[in-house]
mmCIF file of C-alpha atoms in Angstrom:
data_model
loop_
_atom_site.group_PDB
_atom_site.id
_atom_site.type_symbol
_atom_site.label_atom_id
_atom_site.label_comp_id
_atom_site.label_asym_id
_atom_site.label_seq_id
_atom_site.Cartn_x
_atom_site.Cartn_y
_atom_site.Cartn_z
ATOM 1 C CA UNK A 1 98.564 76.249 -95.047
ATOM 2 C CA UNK A 2 99.950 73.741 -96.101
ATOM 3 C CA UNK A 3 102.067 73.165 -92.708
ATOM 4 C CA UNK A 4 105.868 72.355 -95.407
ATOM 5 C CA UNK A 5 105.113 76.214 -95.870
ATOM 6 C CA UNK A 6 105.745 77.445 -92.320
ATOM 7 C CA UNK A 7 108.935 74.998 -91.712
ATOM 8 C CA UNK A 8 112.355 77.147 -91.394
ATOM 9 C CA UNK A 9 115.328 75.403 -91.463
ATOM 10 C CA UNK A 10 118.172 75.679 -88.562
ATOM 11 C CA UNK A 11 121.386 78.205 -89.672
ATOM 12 C CA UNK A 12 124.186 76.767 -90.515
ATOM 13 C CA UNK A 13 127.342 78.499 -89.323
ATOM 14 C CA UNK A 14 129.779 77.231 -91.862
ATOM 15 C CA UNK A 15 128.247 78.606 -95.380
ATOM 16 C CA UNK A 16 131.745 79.943 -96.673
ATOM 17 C CA UNK A 17 130.919 77.451 -99.582
ATOM 18 C CA UNK A 18 127.401 79.547 -100.555
ATOM 19 C CA UNK A 19 129.305 83.233 -100.416
ATOM 20 C CA UNK A 20 128.613 83.521 -96.493
ATOM 21 C CA UNK A 21 124.771 83.400 -96.950
ATOM 22 C CA UNK A 22 122.742 79.927 -96.227
ATOM 23 C CA UNK A 23 118.813 79.358 -97.249
ATOM 24 C CA UNK A 24 117.508 76.460 -96.675
ATOM 25 C CA UNK A 25 115.593 74.600 -99.353
ATOM 26 C CA UNK A 26 112.230 75.350 -97.788
ATOM 27 C CA UNK A 27 112.051 78.603 -97.357
ATOM 28 C CA UNK A 28 112.964 79.190 -101.430
ATOM 29 C CA UNK A 29 110.024 77.152 -101.647
ATOM 30 C CA UNK A 30 108.166 79.082 -99.791
ATOM 31 C CA UNK A 31 108.782 81.798 -101.242
ATOM 32 C CA UNK A 32 108.188 80.364 -104.733
ATOM 33 C CA UNK A 33 105.138 79.221 -103.455
ATOM 34 C CA UNK A 34 104.288 83.517 -102.562
ATOM 35 C CA UNK A 35 104.959 84.762 -105.431
ATOM 36 C CA UNK A 36 103.238 82.224 -108.094
ATOM 37 C CA UNK A 37 100.483 82.614 -105.545
ATOM 38 C CA UNK A 38 100.277 86.393 -106.242
ATOM 39 C CA UNK A 39 100.790 86.565 -109.586
ATOM 40 C CA UNK A 40 97.842 86.898 -111.994
ATOM 41 C CA UNK A 41 98.621 83.138 -113.385
ATOM 42 C CA UNK A 42 95.867 82.397 -116.701
ATOM 43 C CA UNK A 43 93.308 79.622 -114.882
ATOM 44 C CA UNK A 44 92.842 76.782 -116.851
ATOM 45 C CA UNK A 45 89.552 77.152 -118.322
ATOM 46 C CA UNK A 46 86.517 75.040 -118.414
ATOM 47 C CA UNK A 47 85.263 71.733 -120.531
ATOM 48 C CA UNK A 48 82.322 73.698 -121.134
ATOM 49 C CA UNK A 49 84.460 77.025 -122.482
ATOM 50 C CA UNK A 50 86.511 75.733 -123.785
ATOM 51 C CA UNK A 51 83.498 73.488 -125.811
ATOM 52 C CA UNK A 52 81.861 76.843 -126.569
ATOM 53 C CA UNK A 53 84.927 78.596 -127.979
ATOM 54 C CA UNK A 54 85.731 75.341 -130.042
ATOM 55 C CA UNK A 55 82.023 76.352 -131.341
ATOM 56 C CA UNK A 56 82.589 79.693 -131.966
ATOM 57 C CA UNK A 57 85.689 79.313 -133.805
ATOM 58 C CA UNK A 58 83.856 77.038 -136.383
ATOM 59 C CA UNK A 59 80.853 78.080 -135.972
ATOM 60 C CA UNK A 60 80.713 78.826 -140.344
ATOM 61 C CA UNK A 61 80.726 74.532 -139.982
ATOM 62 C CA UNK A 62 77.730 74.261 -137.670
ATOM 63 C CA UNK A 63 74.206 74.007 -139.910
ATOM 64 C CA UNK A 64 71.879 73.583 -136.289
ATOM 65 C CA UNK A 65 72.121 72.726 -132.539
ATOM 66 C CA UNK A 66 70.213 70.630 -132.269
ATOM 67 C CA UNK A 67 66.316 69.855 -130.585
ATOM 68 C CA UNK A 68 68.846 68.891 -127.413
ATOM 69 C CA UNK A 69 70.954 72.142 -126.438
ATOM 70 C CA UNK A 70 68.794 74.280 -123.897
ATOM 71 C CA UNK A 71 68.611 77.357 -123.129
ATOM 72 C CA UNK A 72 72.305 78.052 -120.923
ATOM 73 C CA UNK A 73 74.291 76.216 -124.185
ATOM 74 C CA UNK A 74 72.759 78.543 -126.485
ATOM 75 C CA UNK A 75 73.079 81.658 -124.760
ATOM 76 C CA UNK A 76 76.516 81.000 -123.716
ATOM 77 C CA UNK A 77 76.909 80.753 -127.309
ATOM 78 C CA UNK A 78 75.360 83.739 -128.859
ATOM 79 C CA UNK A 79 77.351 85.676 -125.728
ATOM 80 C CA UNK A 80 80.568 84.545 -127.414
ATOM 81 C CA UNK A 81 79.331 84.904 -130.840
ATOM 82 C CA UNK A 82 78.466 88.440 -130.456
ATOM 83 C CA UNK A 83 81.690 89.287 -128.551
ATOM 84 C CA UNK A 84 84.054 88.248 -131.643
ATOM 85 C CA UNK A 85 81.539 90.068 -133.679
ATOM 86 C CA UNK A 86 80.893 86.324 -135.570
ATOM 87 C CA UNK A 87 76.799 86.957 -134.921
ATOM 88 C CA UNK A 88 75.710 87.150 -138.348
ATOM 89 C CA UNK A 89 72.291 86.203 -139.410
ATOM 90 C CA UNK A 90 73.250 82.710 -140.606
ATOM 91 C CA UNK A 91 74.463 82.023 -137.487
ATOM 92 C CA UNK A 92 71.230 83.703 -135.838
ATOM 93 C CA UNK A 93 69.234 80.590 -138.032
ATOM 94 C CA UNK A 94 71.831 77.691 -136.762
ATOM 95 C CA UNK A 95 70.643 78.973 -132.667
ATOM 96 C CA UNK A 96 67.058 80.319 -133.299
ATOM 97 C CA UNK A 97 66.348 76.551 -135.269
ATOM 98 C CA UNK A 98 62.557 75.348 -135.924
ATOM 99 C CA UNK A 99 61.189 74.162 -132.042
ATOM 100 C CA UNK A 100 63.002 76.059 -129.986
ATOM 101 C CA UNK A 101 59.930 78.420 -128.446
ATOM 102 C CA UNK A 102 61.827 80.829 -126.921
ATOM 103 C CA UNK A 103 65.893 82.253 -127.270
ATOM 104 C CA UNK A 104 67.641 84.741 -124.952
ATOM 105 C CA UNK A 105 69.616 87.058 -125.920
ATOM 106 C CA UNK A 106 71.648 89.393 -123.974
#
């Protein structure tokens, strides 16, 4: 853990300007850091996931994926298409094109 998060400032006896309450900036920072860590903050999607999401959103424009797209990528696209209800016969034809020996569908 970050050592600066453990630091506690000395209390100032002359705290009348803050309404009788004195708090260091570090303790405020630590509290903010802990609350941000406890919150369910959405993770940043990976570049791979962004690309798969883009392909799935625009899959009606895709004619073929090509022979260089491996099974892992095809499976991720299939899973996203199925979960969004976009896996049609045209989508299957684009994914299972000529030259594809095996396709794992889940």
